[in-house]
Tab-separated table of N, CA and C in Angstrom:
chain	number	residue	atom	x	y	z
A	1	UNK	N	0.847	-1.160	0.000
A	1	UNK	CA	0.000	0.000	0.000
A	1	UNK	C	0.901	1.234	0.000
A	2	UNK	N	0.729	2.427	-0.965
A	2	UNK	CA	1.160	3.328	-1.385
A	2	UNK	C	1.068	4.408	-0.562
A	3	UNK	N	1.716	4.994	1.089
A	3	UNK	CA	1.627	5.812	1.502
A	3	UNK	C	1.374	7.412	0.965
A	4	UNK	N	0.518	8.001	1.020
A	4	UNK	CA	0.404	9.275	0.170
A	4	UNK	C	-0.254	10.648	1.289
A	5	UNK	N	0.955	11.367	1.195
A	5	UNK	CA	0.654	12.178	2.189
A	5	UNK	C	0.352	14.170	1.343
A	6	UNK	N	-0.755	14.251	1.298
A	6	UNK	CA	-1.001	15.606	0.457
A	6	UNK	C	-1.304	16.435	1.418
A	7	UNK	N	-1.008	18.069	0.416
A	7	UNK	CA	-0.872	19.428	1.404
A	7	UNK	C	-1.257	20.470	0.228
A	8	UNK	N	-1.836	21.242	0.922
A	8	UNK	CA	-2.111	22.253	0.187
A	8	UNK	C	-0.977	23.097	-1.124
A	9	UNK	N	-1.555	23.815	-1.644
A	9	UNK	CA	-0.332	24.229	-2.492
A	9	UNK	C	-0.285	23.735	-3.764
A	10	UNK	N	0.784	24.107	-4.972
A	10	UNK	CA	1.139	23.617	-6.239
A	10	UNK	C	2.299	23.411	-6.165
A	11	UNK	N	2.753	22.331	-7.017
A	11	UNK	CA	4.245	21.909	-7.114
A	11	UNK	C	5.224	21.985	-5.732
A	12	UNK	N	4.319	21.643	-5.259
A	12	UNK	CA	4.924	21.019	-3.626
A	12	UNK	C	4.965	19.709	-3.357
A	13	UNK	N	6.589	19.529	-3.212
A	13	UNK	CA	7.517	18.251	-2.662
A	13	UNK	C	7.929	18.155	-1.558
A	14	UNK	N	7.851	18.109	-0.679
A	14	UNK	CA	8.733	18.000	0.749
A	14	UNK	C	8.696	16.846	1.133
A	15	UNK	N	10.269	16.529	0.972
A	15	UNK	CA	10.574	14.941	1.786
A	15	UNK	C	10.269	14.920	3.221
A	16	UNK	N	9.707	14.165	3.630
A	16	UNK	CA	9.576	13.311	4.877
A	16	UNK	C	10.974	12.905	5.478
A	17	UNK	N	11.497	13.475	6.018
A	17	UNK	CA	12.676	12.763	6.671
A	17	UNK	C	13.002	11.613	7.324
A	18	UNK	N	11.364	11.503	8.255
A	18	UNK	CA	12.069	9.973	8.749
A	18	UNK	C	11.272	8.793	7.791
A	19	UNK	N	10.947	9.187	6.443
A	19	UNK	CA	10.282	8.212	5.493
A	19	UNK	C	11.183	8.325	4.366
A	20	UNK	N	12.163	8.135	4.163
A	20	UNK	CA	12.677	8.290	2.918
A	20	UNK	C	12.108	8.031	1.622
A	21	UNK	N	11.937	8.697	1.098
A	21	UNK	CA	11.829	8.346	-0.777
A	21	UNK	C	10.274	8.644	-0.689
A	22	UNK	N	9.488	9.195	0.724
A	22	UNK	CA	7.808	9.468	0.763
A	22	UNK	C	8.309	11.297	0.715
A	23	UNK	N	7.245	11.887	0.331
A	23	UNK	CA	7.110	13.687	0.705
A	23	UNK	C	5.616	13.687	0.490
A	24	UNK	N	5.304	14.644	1.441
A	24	UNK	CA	4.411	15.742	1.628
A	24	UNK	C	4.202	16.448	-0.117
A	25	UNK	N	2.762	15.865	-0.873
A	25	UNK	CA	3.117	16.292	-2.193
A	25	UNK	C	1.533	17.278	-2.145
A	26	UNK	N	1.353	18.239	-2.917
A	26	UNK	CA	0.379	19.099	-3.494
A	26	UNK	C	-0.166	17.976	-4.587
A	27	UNK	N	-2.009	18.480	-4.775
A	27	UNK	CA	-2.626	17.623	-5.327
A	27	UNK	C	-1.919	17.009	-6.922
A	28	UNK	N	-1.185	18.066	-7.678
A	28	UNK	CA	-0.731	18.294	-8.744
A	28	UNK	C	0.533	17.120	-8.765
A	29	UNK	N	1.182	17.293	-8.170
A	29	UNK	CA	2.652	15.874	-7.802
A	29	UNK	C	1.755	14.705	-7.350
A	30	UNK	N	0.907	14.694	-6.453
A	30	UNK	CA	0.337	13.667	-6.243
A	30	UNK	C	-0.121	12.735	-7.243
A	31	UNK	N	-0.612	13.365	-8.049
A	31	UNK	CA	-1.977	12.739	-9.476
A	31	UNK	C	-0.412	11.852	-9.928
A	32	UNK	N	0.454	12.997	-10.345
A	32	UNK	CA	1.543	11.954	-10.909
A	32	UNK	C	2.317	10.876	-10.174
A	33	UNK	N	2.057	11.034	-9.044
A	33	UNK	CA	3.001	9.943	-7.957
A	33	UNK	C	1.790	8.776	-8.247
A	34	UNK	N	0.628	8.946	-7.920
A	34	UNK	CA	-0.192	7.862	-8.125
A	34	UNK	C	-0.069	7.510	-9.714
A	35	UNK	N	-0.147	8.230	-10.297
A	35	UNK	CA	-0.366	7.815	-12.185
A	35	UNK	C	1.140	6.654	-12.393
A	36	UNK	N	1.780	6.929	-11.640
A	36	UNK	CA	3.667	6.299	-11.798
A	36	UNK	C	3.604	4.816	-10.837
A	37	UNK	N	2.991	4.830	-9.519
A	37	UNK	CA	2.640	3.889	-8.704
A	37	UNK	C	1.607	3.007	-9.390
A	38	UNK	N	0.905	3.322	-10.034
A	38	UNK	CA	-0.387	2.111	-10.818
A	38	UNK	C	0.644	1.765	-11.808
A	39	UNK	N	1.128	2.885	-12.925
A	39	UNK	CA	1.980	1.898	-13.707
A	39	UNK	C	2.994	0.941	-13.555
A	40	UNK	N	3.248	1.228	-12.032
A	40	UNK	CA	4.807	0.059	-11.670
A	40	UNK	C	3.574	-0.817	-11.156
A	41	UNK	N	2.107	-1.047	-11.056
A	41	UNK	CA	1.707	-2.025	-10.583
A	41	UNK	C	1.156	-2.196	-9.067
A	42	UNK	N	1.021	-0.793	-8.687
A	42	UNK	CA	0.970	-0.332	-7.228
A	42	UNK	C	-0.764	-0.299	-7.156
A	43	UNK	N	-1.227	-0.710	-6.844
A	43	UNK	CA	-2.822	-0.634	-6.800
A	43	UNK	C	-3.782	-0.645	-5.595
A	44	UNK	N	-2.632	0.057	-4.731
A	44	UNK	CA	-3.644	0.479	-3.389
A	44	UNK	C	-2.669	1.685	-2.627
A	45	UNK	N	-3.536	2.546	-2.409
A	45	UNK	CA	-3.004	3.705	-1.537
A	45	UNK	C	-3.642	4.250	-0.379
A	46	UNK	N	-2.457	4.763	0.815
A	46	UNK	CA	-3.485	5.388	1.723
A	46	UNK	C	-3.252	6.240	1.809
A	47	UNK	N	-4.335	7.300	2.115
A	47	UNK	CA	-4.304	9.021	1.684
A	47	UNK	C	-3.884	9.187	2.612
A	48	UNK	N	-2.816	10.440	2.819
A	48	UNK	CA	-3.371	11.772	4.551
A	48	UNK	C	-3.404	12.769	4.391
A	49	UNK	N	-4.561	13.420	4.392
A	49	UNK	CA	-4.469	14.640	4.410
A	49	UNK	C	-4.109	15.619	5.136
A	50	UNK	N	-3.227	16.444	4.809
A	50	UNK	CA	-2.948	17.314	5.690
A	50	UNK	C	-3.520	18.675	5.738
A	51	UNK	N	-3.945	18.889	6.566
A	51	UNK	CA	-5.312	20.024	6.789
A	51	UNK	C	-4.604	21.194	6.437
A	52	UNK	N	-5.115	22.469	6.001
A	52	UNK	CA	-4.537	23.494	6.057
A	52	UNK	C	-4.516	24.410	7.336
A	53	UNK	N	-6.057	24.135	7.912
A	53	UNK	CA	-6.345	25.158	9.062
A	53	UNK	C	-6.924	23.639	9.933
A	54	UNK	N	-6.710	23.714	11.136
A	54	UNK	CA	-7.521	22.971	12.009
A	54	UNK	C	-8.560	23.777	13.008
A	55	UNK	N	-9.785	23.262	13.508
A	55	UNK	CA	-10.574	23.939	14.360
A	55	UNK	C	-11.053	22.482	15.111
A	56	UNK	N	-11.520	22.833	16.220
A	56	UNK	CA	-12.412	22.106	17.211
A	56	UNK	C	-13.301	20.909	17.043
A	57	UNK	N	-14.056	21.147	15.718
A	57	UNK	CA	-14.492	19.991	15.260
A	57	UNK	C	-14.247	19.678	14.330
A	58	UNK	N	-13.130	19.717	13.741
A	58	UNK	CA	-12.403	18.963	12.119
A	58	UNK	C	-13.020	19.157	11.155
A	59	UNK	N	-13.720	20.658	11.250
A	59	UNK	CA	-14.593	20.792	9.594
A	59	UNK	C	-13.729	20.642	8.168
A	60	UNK	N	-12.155	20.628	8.317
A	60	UNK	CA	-11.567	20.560	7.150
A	60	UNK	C	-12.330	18.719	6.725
A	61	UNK	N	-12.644	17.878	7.590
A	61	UNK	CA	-13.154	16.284	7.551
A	61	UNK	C	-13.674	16.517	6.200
A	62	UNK	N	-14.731	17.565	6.214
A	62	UNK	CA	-16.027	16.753	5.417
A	62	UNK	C	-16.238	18.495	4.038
A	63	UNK	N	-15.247	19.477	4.600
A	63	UNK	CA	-14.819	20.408	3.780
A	63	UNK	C	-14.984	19.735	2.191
A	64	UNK	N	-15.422	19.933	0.966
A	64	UNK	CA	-15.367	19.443	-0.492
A	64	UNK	C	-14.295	20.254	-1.126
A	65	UNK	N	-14.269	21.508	-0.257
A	65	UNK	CA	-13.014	22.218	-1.271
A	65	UNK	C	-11.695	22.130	-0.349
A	66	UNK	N	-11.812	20.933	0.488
A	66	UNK	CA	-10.298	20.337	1.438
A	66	UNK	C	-9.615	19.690	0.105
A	67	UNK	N	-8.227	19.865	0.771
A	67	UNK	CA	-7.285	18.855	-0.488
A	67	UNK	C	-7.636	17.635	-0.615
A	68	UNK	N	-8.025	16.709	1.198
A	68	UNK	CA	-8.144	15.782	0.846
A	68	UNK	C	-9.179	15.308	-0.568
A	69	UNK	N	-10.412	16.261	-0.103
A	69	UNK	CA	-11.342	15.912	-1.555
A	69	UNK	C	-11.005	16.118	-2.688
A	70	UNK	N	-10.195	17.280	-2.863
A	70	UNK	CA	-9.625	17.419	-4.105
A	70	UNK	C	-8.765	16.262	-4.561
A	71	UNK	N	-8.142	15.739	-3.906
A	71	UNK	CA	-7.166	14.779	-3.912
A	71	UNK	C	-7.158	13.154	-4.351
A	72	UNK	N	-9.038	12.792	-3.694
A	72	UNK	CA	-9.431	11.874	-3.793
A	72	UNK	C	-10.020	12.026	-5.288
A	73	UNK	N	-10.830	13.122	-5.910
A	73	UNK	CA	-11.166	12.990	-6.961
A	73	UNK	C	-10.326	12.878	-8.300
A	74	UNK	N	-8.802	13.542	-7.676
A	74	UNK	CA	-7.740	13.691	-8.721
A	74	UNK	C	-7.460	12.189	-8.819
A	75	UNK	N	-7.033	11.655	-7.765
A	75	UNK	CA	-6.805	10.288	-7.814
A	75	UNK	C	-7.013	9.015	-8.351
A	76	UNK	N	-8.956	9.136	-8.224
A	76	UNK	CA	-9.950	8.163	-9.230
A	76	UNK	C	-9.361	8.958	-10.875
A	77	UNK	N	-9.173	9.971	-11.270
A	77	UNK	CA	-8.973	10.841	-12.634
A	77	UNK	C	-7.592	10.094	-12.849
A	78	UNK	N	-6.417	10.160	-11.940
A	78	UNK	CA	-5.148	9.728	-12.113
A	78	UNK	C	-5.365	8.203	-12.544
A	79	UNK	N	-5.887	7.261	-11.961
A	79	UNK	CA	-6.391	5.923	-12.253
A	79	UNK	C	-6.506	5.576	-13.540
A	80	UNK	N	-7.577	6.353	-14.659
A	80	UNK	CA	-7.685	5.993	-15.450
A	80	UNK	C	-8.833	5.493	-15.810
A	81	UNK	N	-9.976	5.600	-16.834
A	81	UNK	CA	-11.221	5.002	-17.021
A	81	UNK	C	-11.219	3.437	-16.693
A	82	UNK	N	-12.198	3.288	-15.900
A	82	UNK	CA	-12.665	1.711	-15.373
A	82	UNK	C	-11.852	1.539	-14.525
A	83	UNK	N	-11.080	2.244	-13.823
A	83	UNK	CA	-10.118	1.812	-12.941
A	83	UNK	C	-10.684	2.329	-10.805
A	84	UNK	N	-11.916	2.518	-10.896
A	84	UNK	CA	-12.312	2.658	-9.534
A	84	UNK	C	-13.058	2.048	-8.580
A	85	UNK	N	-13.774	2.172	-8.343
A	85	UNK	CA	-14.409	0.995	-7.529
A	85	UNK	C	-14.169	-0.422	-7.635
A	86	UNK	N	-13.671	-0.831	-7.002
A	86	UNK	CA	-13.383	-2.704	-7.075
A	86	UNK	C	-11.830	-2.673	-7.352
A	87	UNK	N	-10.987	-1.499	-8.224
A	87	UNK	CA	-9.773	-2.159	-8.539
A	87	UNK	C	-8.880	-1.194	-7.940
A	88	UNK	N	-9.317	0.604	-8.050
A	88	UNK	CA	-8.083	0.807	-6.963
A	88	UNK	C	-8.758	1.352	-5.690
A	89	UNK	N	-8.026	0.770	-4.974
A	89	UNK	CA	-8.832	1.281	-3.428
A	89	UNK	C	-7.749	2.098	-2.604
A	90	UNK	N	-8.872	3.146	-1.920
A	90	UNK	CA	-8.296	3.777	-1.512
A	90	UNK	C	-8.722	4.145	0.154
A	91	UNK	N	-8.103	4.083	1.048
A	91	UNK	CA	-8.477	4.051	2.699
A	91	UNK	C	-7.943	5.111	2.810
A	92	UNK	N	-8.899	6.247	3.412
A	92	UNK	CA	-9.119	7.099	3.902
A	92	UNK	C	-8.248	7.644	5.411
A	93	UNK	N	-7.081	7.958	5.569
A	93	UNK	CA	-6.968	8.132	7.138
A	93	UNK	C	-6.949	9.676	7.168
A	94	UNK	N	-6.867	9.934	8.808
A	94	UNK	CA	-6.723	11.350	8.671
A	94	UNK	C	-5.441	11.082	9.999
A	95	UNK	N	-4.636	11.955	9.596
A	95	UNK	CA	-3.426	12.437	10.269
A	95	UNK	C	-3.643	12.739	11.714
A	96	UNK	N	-4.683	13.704	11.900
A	96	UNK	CA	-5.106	14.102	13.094
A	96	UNK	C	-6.416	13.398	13.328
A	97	UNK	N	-7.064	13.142	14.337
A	97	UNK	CA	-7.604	12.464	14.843
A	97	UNK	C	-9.116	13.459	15.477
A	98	UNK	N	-9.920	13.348	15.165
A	98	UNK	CA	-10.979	14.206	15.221
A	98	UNK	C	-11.550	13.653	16.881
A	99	UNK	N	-10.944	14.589	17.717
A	99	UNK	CA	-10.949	14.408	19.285
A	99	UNK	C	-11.105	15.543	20.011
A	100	UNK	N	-12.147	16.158	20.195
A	100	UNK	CA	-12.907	17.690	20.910
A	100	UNK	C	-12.340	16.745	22.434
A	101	UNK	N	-11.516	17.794	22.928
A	101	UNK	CA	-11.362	17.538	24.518
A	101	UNK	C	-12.226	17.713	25.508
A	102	UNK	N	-12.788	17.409	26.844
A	102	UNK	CA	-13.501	17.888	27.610
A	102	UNK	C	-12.895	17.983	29.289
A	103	UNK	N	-12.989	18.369	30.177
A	103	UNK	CA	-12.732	18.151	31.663
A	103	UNK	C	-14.037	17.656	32.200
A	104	UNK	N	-13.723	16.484	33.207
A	104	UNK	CA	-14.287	15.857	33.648
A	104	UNK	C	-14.797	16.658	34.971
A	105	UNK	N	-15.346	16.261	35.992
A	105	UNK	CA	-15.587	16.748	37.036
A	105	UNK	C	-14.555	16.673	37.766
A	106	UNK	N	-13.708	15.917	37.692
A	106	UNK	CA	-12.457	15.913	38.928
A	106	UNK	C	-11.433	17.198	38.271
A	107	UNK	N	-12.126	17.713	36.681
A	107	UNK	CA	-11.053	18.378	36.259
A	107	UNK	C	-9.625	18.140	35.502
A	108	UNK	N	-9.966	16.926	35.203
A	108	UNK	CA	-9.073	15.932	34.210
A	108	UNK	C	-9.394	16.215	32.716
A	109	UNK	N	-8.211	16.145	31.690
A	109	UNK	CA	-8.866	16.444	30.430
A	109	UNK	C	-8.899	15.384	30.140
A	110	UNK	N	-10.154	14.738	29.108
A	110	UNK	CA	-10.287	13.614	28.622
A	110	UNK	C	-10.973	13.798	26.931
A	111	UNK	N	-11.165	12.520	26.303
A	111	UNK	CA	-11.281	12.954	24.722
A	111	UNK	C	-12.799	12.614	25.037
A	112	UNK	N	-13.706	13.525	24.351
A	112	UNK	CA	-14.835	14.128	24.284
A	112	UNK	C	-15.751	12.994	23.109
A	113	UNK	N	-15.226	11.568	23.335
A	113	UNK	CA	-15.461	10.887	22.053
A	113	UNK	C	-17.115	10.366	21.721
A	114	UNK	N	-18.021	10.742	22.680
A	114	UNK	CA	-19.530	10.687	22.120
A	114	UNK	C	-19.819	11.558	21.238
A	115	UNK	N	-18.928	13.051	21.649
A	115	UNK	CA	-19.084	14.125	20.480
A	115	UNK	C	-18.575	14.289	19.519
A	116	UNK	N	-17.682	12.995	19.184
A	116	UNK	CA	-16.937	13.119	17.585
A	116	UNK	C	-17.616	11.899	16.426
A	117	UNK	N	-18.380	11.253	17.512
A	117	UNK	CA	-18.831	10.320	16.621
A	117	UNK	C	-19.888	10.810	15.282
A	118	UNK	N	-20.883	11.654	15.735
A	118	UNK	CA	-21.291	12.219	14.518
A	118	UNK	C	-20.619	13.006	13.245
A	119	UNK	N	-19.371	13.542	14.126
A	119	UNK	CA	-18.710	14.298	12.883
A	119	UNK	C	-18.190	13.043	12.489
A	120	UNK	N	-17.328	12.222	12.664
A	120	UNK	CA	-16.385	11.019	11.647
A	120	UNK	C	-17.448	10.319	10.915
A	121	UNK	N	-18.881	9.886	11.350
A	121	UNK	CA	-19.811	9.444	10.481
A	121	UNK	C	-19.948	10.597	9.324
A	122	UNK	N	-20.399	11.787	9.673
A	122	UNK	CA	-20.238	13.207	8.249
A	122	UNK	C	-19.074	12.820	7.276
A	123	UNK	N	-17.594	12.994	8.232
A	123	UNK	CA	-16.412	13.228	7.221
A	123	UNK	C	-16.175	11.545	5.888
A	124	UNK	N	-16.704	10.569	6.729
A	124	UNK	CA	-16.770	9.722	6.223
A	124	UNK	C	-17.601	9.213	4.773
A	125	UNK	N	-19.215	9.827	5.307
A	125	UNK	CA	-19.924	10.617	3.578
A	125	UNK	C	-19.263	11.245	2.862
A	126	UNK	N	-18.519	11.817	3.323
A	126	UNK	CA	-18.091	13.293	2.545
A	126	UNK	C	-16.731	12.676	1.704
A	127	UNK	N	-16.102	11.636	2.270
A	127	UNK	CA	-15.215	11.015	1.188
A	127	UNK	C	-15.353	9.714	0.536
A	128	UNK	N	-16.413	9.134	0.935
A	128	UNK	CA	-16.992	8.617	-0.046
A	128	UNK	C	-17.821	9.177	-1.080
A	129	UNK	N	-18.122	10.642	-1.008
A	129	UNK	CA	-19.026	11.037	-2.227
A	129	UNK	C	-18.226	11.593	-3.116
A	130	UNK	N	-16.533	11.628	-2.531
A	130	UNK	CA	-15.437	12.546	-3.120
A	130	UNK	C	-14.921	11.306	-3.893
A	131	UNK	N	-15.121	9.605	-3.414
A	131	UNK	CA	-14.776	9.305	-4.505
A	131	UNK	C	-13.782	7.284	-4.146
A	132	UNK	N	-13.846	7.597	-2.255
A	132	UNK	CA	-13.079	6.626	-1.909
A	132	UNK	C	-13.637	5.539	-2.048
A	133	UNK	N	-12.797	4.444	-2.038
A	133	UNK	CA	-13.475	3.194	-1.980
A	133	UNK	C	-13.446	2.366	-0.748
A	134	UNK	N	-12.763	2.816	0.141
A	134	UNK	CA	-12.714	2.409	1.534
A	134	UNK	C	-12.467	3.685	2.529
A	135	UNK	N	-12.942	3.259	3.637
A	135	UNK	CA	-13.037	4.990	4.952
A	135	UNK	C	-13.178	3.840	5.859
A	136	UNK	N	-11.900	4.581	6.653
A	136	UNK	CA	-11.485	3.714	8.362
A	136	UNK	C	-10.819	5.012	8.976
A	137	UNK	N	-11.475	5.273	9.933
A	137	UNK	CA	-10.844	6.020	11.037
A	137	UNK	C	-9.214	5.297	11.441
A	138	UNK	N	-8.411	6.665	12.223
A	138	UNK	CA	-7.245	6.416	12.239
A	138	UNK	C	-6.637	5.860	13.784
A	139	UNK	N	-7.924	5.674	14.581
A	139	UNK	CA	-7.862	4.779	15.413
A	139	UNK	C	-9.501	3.899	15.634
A	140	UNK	N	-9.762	3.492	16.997
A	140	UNK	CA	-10.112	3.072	17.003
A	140	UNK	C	-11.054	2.852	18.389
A	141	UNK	N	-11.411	3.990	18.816
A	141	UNK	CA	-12.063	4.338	19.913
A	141	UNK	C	-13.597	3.604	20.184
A	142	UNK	N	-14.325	3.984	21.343
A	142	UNK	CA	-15.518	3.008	20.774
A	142	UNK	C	-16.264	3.724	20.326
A	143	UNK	N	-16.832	3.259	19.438
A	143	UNK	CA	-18.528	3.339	18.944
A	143	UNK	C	-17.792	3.615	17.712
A	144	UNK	N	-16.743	4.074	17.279
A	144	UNK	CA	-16.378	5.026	15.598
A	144	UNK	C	-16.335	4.167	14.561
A	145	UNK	N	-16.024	2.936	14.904
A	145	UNK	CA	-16.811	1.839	13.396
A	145	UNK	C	-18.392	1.936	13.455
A	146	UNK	N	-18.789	1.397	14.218
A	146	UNK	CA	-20.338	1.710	13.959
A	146	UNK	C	-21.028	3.115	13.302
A	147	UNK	N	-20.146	3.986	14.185
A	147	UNK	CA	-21.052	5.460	13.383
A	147	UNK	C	-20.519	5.885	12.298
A	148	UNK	N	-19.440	5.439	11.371
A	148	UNK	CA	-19.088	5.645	10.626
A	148	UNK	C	-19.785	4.675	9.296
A	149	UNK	N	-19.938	3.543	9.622
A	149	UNK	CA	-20.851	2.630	9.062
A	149	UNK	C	-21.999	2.704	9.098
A	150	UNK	N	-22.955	3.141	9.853
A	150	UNK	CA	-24.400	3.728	10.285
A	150	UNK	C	-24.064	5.317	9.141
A	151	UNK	N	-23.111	5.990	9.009
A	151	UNK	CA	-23.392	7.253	8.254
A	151	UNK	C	-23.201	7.163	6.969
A	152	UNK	N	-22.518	5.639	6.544
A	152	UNK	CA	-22.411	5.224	4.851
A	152	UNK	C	-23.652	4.642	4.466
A	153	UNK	N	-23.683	4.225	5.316
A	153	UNK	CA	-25.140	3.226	5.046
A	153	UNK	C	-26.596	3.685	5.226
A	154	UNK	N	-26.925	5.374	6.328
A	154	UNK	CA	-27.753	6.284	5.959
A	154	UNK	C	-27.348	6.592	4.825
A	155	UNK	N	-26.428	7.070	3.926
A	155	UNK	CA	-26.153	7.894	3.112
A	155	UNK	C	-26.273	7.387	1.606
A	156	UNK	N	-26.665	5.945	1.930
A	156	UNK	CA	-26.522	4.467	0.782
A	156	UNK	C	-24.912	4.458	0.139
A	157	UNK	N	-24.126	4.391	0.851
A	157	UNK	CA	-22.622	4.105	0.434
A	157	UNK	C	-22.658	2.584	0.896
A	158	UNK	N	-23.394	1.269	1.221
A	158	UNK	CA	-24.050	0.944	2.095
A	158	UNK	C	-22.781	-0.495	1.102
A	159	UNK	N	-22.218	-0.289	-0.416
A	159	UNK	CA	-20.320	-0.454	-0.931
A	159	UNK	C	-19.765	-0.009	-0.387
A	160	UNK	N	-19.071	0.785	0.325
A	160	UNK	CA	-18.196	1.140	0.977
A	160	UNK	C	-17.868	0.926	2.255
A	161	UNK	N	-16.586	0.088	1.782
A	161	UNK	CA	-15.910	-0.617	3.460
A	161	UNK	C	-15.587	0.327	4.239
A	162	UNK	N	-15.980	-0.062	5.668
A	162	UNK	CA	-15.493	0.457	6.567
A	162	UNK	C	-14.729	0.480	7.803
């Protein structure tokens, strides 16, 4: 699987240092890193997007004019006619982890994770309508397979692994 890490911008390369031979690419390098990876025979990738702005509840997630979406649609385009659903797949992660903090009563911070479950079910529509063929959260907290699967399957993505 084809690590692919995108960022805002044009004709942006930045190596990864502790990944050698991976960089931080703009949608534009990307299309061609994937178009070069299918032709050597590479036929699965995992996205990350890297947000431009972050806020509180990860609206860049489910954003359509985020890179990631841009990215995902360039991607199915980079592929090639007949080449999407069923043959290149693509799993969805996100870099950052969509986790609103809260304090408890003792005054402890803890991750706020009943209140993220509706947004990762959203961001999860939102890249499957951009184009993915697979969406998995980047961990694995409870309830976030279910509501992420409950929001493909309201949404009739009801194909799309999760």
């Amino acid at each position: 699987m084809l690590p692919l890490f995108a960022v805002a911008g044009k004709g942006v390369r930045k190596p990864i240092a502790s990944m050698p031979g991976v960089a931080q690419l703009s949608v534009d390098n990307l299309v061609e890193e994937a178009r070069g990876a299918w032709n050597a025979g590479v036929r699965s990738a995992i996205l990350f997007g890297i947000p431009e702005r972050k806020d509180a509840e990860g609206t860049s997630a489910w954003d359509p004019r985020a890179g990631l979406h841009r990215l995902q649609s360039a991607q199915g385009r980079a592929a090639g006619p007949g080449r999407r659903r069923g043959r290149v797949h693509v799993r969805v992660h996100r870099p950052w982890p969509l986790r609103p903090l809260e304090r408890d009563a003792r005054g402890h911070v803890a991750v706020a994770n009943d209140r993220t479950l509706p947004l990762l079910a959203r961001a999860a529509v939102a890249y499957a309508e951009a184009g993915a063929d697979i969406v998995a959260p980047s961990d694995m907290m409870d309830g976030r397979v279910a509501a992420i699967r409950k929001g493909l399957d309201e949404r009739g993505f009801t194909d799309i692994p999760s």
